[in-house]
PDB file of C-alpha atoms in Angstrom:
ATOM      1  CA  MET U   1    -180.131   1.746  86.709  1.00 54.00           C
ATOM      2  CA  GLU U   2    -179.301  -1.294  88.566  1.00 57.00           C
ATOM      3  CA  LYS U   3    -180.017  -1.557  92.528  1.00 61.00           C
ATOM      4  CA  ASN U   4    -176.954  -2.815  94.216  1.00 73.00           C
ATOM      5  CA  ARG U   5    -174.811  -2.617  91.244  1.00 83.00           C
ATOM      6  CA  GLN U   6    -171.075  -3.402  91.361  1.00 92.00           C
ATOM      7  CA  GLY U   7    -168.962  -0.513  90.230  1.00 96.00           C
ATOM      8  CA  LEU U   8    -165.742  -1.866  88.468  1.00 98.00           C
ATOM      9  CA  LEU U   9    -162.491   0.000  87.245  1.00 98.00           C
ATOM     10  CA  HIS U  10    -161.708   0.718  83.623  1.00 98.00           C
ATOM     11  CA  ILE U  11    -158.186   2.146  82.551  1.00 98.00           C
ATOM     12  CA  TYR U  12    -158.283   3.156  78.920  1.00 98.00           C
ATOM     13  CA  CYS U  13    -154.391   3.353  78.215  1.00 98.00           C
ATOM     14  CA  GLY U  14    -151.684   3.281  75.405  1.00 96.00           C
ATOM     15  CA  ASP U  15    -149.456   5.941  73.385  1.00 94.00           C
ATOM     16  CA  GLY U  16    -152.789   5.525  70.153  1.00 92.00           C
ATOM     17  CA  LYS U  17    -155.803   7.870  69.810  1.00 90.00           C
ATOM     18  CA  GLY U  18    -159.030   7.150  71.466  1.00 94.00           C
ATOM     19  CA  LYS U  19    -158.444   6.738  75.188  1.00 97.00           C
ATOM     20  CA  THR U  20    -160.793  10.168  75.972  1.00 96.00           C
ATOM     21  CA  SER U  21    -163.173   9.063  73.276  1.00 95.00           C
ATOM     22  CA  ALA U  22    -163.616   5.065  74.986  1.00 97.00           C
ATOM     23  CA  ALA U  23    -164.231   7.360  77.876  1.00 98.00           C
ATOM     24  CA  VAL U  24    -166.982   9.916  76.814  1.00 97.00           C
ATOM     25  CA  GLY U  25    -168.231   7.022  75.086  1.00 97.00           C
ATOM     26  CA  MET U  26    -168.885   5.070  78.275  1.00 98.00           C
ATOM     27  CA  ALA U  27    -170.420   8.680  79.773  1.00 98.00           C
ATOM     28  CA  VAL U  28    -172.792   8.809  77.014  1.00 98.00           C
ATOM     29  CA  ARG U  29    -173.881   5.479  77.137  1.00 98.00           C
ATOM     30  CA  ALA U  30    -174.554   5.598  80.934  1.00 98.00           C
ATOM     31  CA  ALA U  31    -176.575   9.126  80.637  1.00 98.00           C
ATOM     32  CA  GLY U  32    -178.729   7.897  78.206  1.00 98.00           C
ATOM     33  CA  CYS U  33    -179.441   4.818  80.922  1.00 97.00           C
ATOM     34  CA  GLY U  34    -180.562   7.523  83.037  1.00 97.00           C
ATOM     35  CA  MET U  35    -176.802   7.579  85.185  1.00 97.00           C
ATOM     36  CA  LYS U  36    -175.073  10.458  87.023  1.00 98.00           C
ATOM     37  CA  VAL U  37    -171.750  10.810  85.646  1.00 98.00           C
ATOM     38  CA  LEU U  38    -168.920  13.085  86.450  1.00 98.00           C
ATOM     39  CA  VAL U  39    -166.014  13.606  84.252  1.00 98.00           C
ATOM     40  CA  ILE U  40    -162.858  15.518  85.607  1.00 97.00           C
ATOM     41  CA  ARG U  41    -160.132  16.162  82.948  1.00 96.00           C
ATOM     42  CA  PHE U  42    -156.852  16.362  84.022  1.00 95.00           C
ATOM     43  CA  LEU U  43    -153.422  18.424  82.159  1.00 92.00           C
ATOM     44  CA  LYS U  44    -156.257  19.646  79.944  1.00 90.00           C
ATOM     45  CA  THR U  45    -157.521  22.655  78.601  1.00 85.00           C
ATOM     46  CA  GLU U  46    -161.200  24.042  78.077  1.00 86.00           C
ATOM     47  CA  ASN U  47    -160.983  23.735  74.350  1.00 82.00           C
ATOM     48  CA  SER U  48    -161.375  20.309  73.665  1.00 85.00           C
ATOM     49  CA  GLY U  49    -164.303  19.710  71.510  1.00 84.00           C
ATOM     50  CA  GLU U  50    -166.265  17.062  74.138  1.00 92.00           C
ATOM     51  CA  VAL U  51    -166.404  19.188  76.971  1.00 94.00           C
ATOM     52  CA  GLU U  52    -169.001  21.811  75.748  1.00 93.00           C
ATOM     53  CA  VAL U  53    -171.443  18.914  74.392  1.00 95.00           C
ATOM     54  CA  LEU U  54    -171.233  16.518  77.326  1.00 97.00           C
ATOM     55  CA  ARG U  55    -172.231  19.519  79.505  1.00 97.00           C
ATOM     56  CA  SER U  56    -175.202  19.858  77.458  1.00 97.00           C
ATOM     57  CA  ILE U  57    -176.089  16.308  78.195  1.00 98.00           C
ATOM     58  CA  PRO U  58    -178.577  15.453  80.888  1.00 97.00           C
ATOM     59  CA  GLY U  59    -176.836  13.489  84.011  1.00 97.00           C
ATOM     60  CA  ILE U  60    -173.233  14.249  82.953  1.00 98.00           C
ATOM     61  CA  THR U  61    -171.495  16.454  85.010  1.00 97.00           C
ATOM     62  CA  VAL U  62    -167.708  18.400  83.550  1.00 97.00           C
ATOM     63  CA  PRO U  63    -166.237  20.816  85.961  1.00 96.00           C
ATOM     64  CA  PRO U  64    -164.538  23.588  84.307  1.00 95.00           C
ATOM     65  CA  CYS U  65    -160.184  23.602  84.206  1.00 91.00           C
ATOM     66  CA  GLU U  66    -159.729  26.338  86.014  1.00 88.00           C
ATOM     67  CA  ARG U  67    -156.608  26.602  85.428  1.00 89.00           C
ATOM     68  CA  THR U  68    -153.764  25.326  82.455  1.00 85.00           C
ATOM     69  CA  PHE U  69    -149.901  25.056  82.776  1.00 88.00           C
ATOM     70  CA  GLY U  70    -149.352  23.914  79.318  1.00 82.00           C
ATOM     71  CA  PHE U  71    -146.716  20.837  79.153  1.00 85.00           C
ATOM     72  CA  VAL U  72    -144.994  19.487  81.860  1.00 87.00           C
ATOM     73  CA  PHE U  73    -142.092  19.305  80.066  1.00 85.00           C
ATOM     74  CA  ARG U  74    -141.913  23.081  79.559  1.00 88.00           C
ATOM     75  CA  MET U  75    -142.798  23.616  83.089  1.00 88.00           C
ATOM     76  CA  THR U  76    -140.077  25.194  85.405  1.00 89.00           C
ATOM     77  CA  GLU U  77    -139.817  23.602  88.449  1.00 90.00           C
ATOM     78  CA  GLU U  78    -141.508  26.208  90.197  1.00 91.00           C
ATOM     79  CA  GLN U  79    -144.230  25.801  87.805  1.00 91.00           C
ATOM     80  CA  LYS U  80    -144.364  22.173  88.423  1.00 91.00           C
ATOM     81  CA  GLN U  81    -144.990  22.469  92.055  1.00 93.00           C
ATOM     82  CA  GLU U  82    -147.698  24.889  91.691  1.00 93.00           C
ATOM     83  CA  ALA U  83    -149.641  22.262  89.244  1.00 93.00           C
ATOM     84  CA  ALA U  84    -149.321  19.673  91.702  1.00 95.00           C
ATOM     85  CA  LEU U  85    -150.826  21.608  94.061  1.00 95.00           C
ATOM     86  CA  TYR U  86    -153.759  22.517  91.630  1.00 96.00           C
ATOM     87  CA  TYR U  87    -154.129  18.680  90.290  1.00 97.00           C
ATOM     88  CA  GLN U  88    -153.476  16.933  93.585  1.00 98.00           C
ATOM     89  CA  SER U  89    -156.701  19.286  95.118  1.00 97.00           C
ATOM     90  CA  ARG U  90    -158.459  18.885  91.877  1.00 97.00           C
ATOM     91  CA  PHE U  91    -158.038  14.756  92.449  1.00 98.00           C
ATOM     92  CA  GLU U  92    -158.985  14.893  96.167  1.00 97.00           C
ATOM     93  CA  ALA U  93    -162.336  17.224  95.260  1.00 96.00           C
ATOM     94  CA  ALA U  94    -163.258  15.236  92.769  1.00 96.00           C
ATOM     95  CA  ALA U  95    -163.096  11.952  94.886  1.00 96.00           C
ATOM     96  CA  LYS U  96    -165.449  13.898  97.404  1.00 96.00           C
ATOM     97  CA  LYS U  97    -167.808  15.268  94.788  1.00 95.00           C
ATOM     98  CA  ALA U  98    -167.811  11.759  93.521  1.00 93.00           C
ATOM     99  CA  VAL U  99    -169.111  10.439  97.113  1.00 91.00           C
ATOM    100  CA  GLN U 100    -171.058  12.972  98.229  1.00 94.00           C
ATOM    101  CA  GLY U 101    -172.594  13.505  94.486  1.00 86.00           C
ATOM    102  CA  GLN U 102    -173.811   9.750  94.726  1.00 92.00           C
ATOM    103  CA  TYR U 103    -172.617   9.583  91.381  1.00 97.00           C
ATOM    104  CA  ASP U 104    -172.606   6.447  89.281  1.00 97.00           C
ATOM    105  CA  LEU U 105    -170.044   6.846  86.961  1.00 98.00           C
ATOM    106  CA  LEU U 106    -166.406   9.137  87.682  1.00 98.00           C
ATOM    107  CA  ILE U 107    -164.095   9.635  84.784  1.00 98.00           C
ATOM    108  CA  LEU U 108    -160.967  10.556  85.422  1.00 98.00           C
ATOM    109  CA  ASP U 109    -159.395  11.745  82.166  1.00 98.00           C
ATOM    110  CA  GLU U 110    -155.351  11.965  82.005  1.00 97.00           C
ATOM    111  CA  ILE U 111    -155.349  11.038  85.671  1.00 98.00           C
ATOM    112  CA  LEU U 112    -152.583   8.060  84.788  1.00 98.00           C
ATOM    113  CA  ALA U 113    -150.405  11.091  82.761  1.00 95.00           C
ATOM    114  CA  SER U 114    -150.615  13.275  86.105  1.00 96.00           C
ATOM    115  CA  CYS U 115    -149.652  10.093  88.333  1.00 97.00           C
ATOM    116  CA  ASN U 116    -146.896   9.491  85.962  1.00 97.00           C
ATOM    117  CA  TYR U 117    -145.454  13.224  86.022  1.00 95.00           C
ATOM    118  CA  GLY U 118    -146.209  13.540  89.669  1.00 94.00           C
ATOM    119  CA  MET U 119    -149.129  15.890  89.605  1.00 95.00           C
ATOM    120  CA  VAL U 120    -151.363  13.799  91.240  1.00 98.00           C
ATOM    121  CA  GLN U 121    -149.826  11.164  94.585  1.00 98.00           C
ATOM    122  CA  GLU U 122    -150.959   8.009  92.766  1.00 98.00           C
ATOM    123  CA  GLN U 123    -151.386   6.600  96.486  1.00 98.00           C
ATOM    124  CA  SER U 124    -153.975   9.192  97.138  1.00 98.00           C
ATOM    125  CA  VAL U 125    -155.691   7.289  93.981  1.00 98.00           C
ATOM    126  CA  VAL U 126    -155.472   3.912  95.174  1.00 98.00           C
ATOM    127  CA  GLU U 127    -156.440   4.666  98.558  1.00 97.00           C
ATOM    128  CA  PHE U 128    -159.995   6.528  96.607  1.00 98.00           C
ATOM    129  CA  LEU U 129    -160.238   3.257  94.564  1.00 98.00           C
ATOM    130  CA  LYS U 130    -160.225   0.685  97.180  1.00 97.00           C
ATOM    131  CA  ASN U 131    -162.690   2.907  99.568  1.00 96.00           C
ATOM    132  CA  ARG U 132    -164.928   4.056  97.097  1.00 96.00           C
ATOM    133  CA  PRO U 133    -168.562   3.368  97.225  1.00 95.00           C
ATOM    134  CA  SER U 134    -169.193  -0.276  96.292  1.00 93.00           C
ATOM    135  CA  GLY U 135    -171.224   1.099  93.343  1.00 95.00           C
ATOM    136  CA  LEU U 136    -168.993   3.406  91.508  1.00 97.00           C
ATOM    137  CA  GLU U 137    -167.535   3.158  88.615  1.00 98.00           C
ATOM    138  CA  VAL U 138    -164.864   4.313  87.330  1.00 98.00           C
ATOM    139  CA  VAL U 139    -162.895   4.976  84.614  1.00 98.00           C
ATOM    140  CA  LEU U 140    -159.026   5.736  84.132  1.00 98.00           C
ATOM    141  CA  THR U 141    -157.624   7.234  81.249  1.00 98.00           C
ATOM    142  CA  GLY U 142    -153.913   8.147  80.019  1.00 97.00           C
ATOM    143  CA  ARG U 143    -150.412   6.531  79.281  1.00 96.00           C
ATOM    144  CA  GLU U 144    -148.489   3.716  81.368  1.00 97.00           C
ATOM    145  CA  PRO U 145    -150.561   2.923  84.313  1.00 98.00           C
ATOM    146  CA  SER U 146    -149.098   1.561  87.348  1.00 98.00           C
ATOM    147  CA  GLU U 147    -148.715  -2.652  88.161  1.00 97.00           C
ATOM    148  CA  ASN U 148    -150.659  -1.013  91.037  1.00 97.00           C
ATOM    149  CA  LEU U 149    -153.494   0.299  89.178  1.00 98.00           C
ATOM    150  CA  VAL U 150    -153.499  -2.414  86.712  1.00 98.00           C
ATOM    151  CA  GLU U 151    -153.595  -4.791  89.103  1.00 97.00           C
ATOM    152  CA  LEU U 152    -156.133  -3.095  90.825  1.00 98.00           C
ATOM    153  CA  ALA U 153    -158.292  -2.422  87.285  1.00 98.00           C
ATOM    154  CA  ASN U 154    -161.340  -5.354  86.022  1.00 98.00           C
ATOM    155  CA  TYR U 155    -160.642  -3.550  82.558  1.00 98.00           C
ATOM    156  CA  VAL U 156    -157.484  -2.682  80.873  1.00 98.00           C
ATOM    157  CA  SER U 157    -157.921  -1.646  77.446  1.00 97.00           C
ATOM    158  CA  GLU U 158    -154.432  -0.851  75.257  1.00 97.00           C
ATOM    159  CA  ILE U 159    -155.112   1.509  72.672  1.00 95.00           C
ATOM    160  CA  ARG U 160    -151.941   1.325  70.653  1.00 93.00           C
ATOM    161  CA  MET U 161    -150.382   3.835  68.037  1.00 88.00           C
ATOM    162  CA  ARG U 162    -149.595   1.875  64.611  1.00 88.00           C
ATOM    163  CA  LYS U 163    -149.577   5.281  62.382  1.00 90.00           C
ATOM    164  CA  HIS U 164    -150.629   8.762  63.324  1.00 85.00           C
ATOM    165  CA  PRO U 165    -150.194  11.807  61.376  1.00 82.00           C
ATOM    166  CA  TYR U 166    -148.308  13.364  63.475  1.00 79.00           C
ATOM    167  CA  GLN U 167    -145.575  11.313  62.933  1.00 83.00           C
ATOM    168  CA  LYS U 168    -145.353  13.368  58.843  1.00 86.00           C
ATOM    169  CA  GLY U 169    -145.769  16.871  60.965  1.00 88.00           C
ATOM    170  CA  ILE U 170    -149.856  17.029  60.680  1.00 89.00           C
ATOM    171  CA  PRO U 171    -150.483  18.904  63.907  1.00 87.00           C
ATOM    172  CA  ALA U 172    -153.554  18.139  66.236  1.00 84.00           C
ATOM    173  CA  ARG U 173    -156.889  18.977  64.632  1.00 84.00           C
ATOM    174  CA  LYS U 174    -159.597  20.604  66.208  1.00 82.00           C
ATOM    175  CA  GLY U 175    -162.735  18.631  66.258  1.00 81.00           C
ATOM    176  CA  ILE U 176    -160.908  15.287  65.998  1.00 79.00           C
ATOM    177  CA  GLU U 177    -157.904  15.111  67.971  1.00 78.00           C
ATOM    178  CA  PHE U 178    -159.173  17.981  70.354  1.00 80.00           C
TER     179      PHE U 178
END
């Protein structure tokens, strides 16, 4: 790991498949170079195929998703409020852990959707990004990043869907889409 390396901000966004996969690839690359990686997942469950493999790689920490709430559009207002409290506290704990644990790379998977749905306050993410340790590299994934986040980013990679099996009624497949 380089001393005094400037940590940059990456955004993987868009409606196409591969945002989380790109972030996972970066986590593996960083760990392979001896970096400490923290992966925090939002709006997801424990059944995604990459989770156990990432946890088995030295240098990568993936805390469990203790609670799941299902799709936001199916939640009642009460469930949305409960989920927002959970995800906001998850973000705050992640920010604290990233700083205290002296991580080199922090991946906030689906944080953009969490902000867009009001589950995480975007302003708290912006404040963290502006005040994070100078060497902390950060990756945000999800759809439709705000202009505020795009402005802060050093990399913005958009993954655009041109064709997807879901359009033909083929559901997500274990090991491929999750």
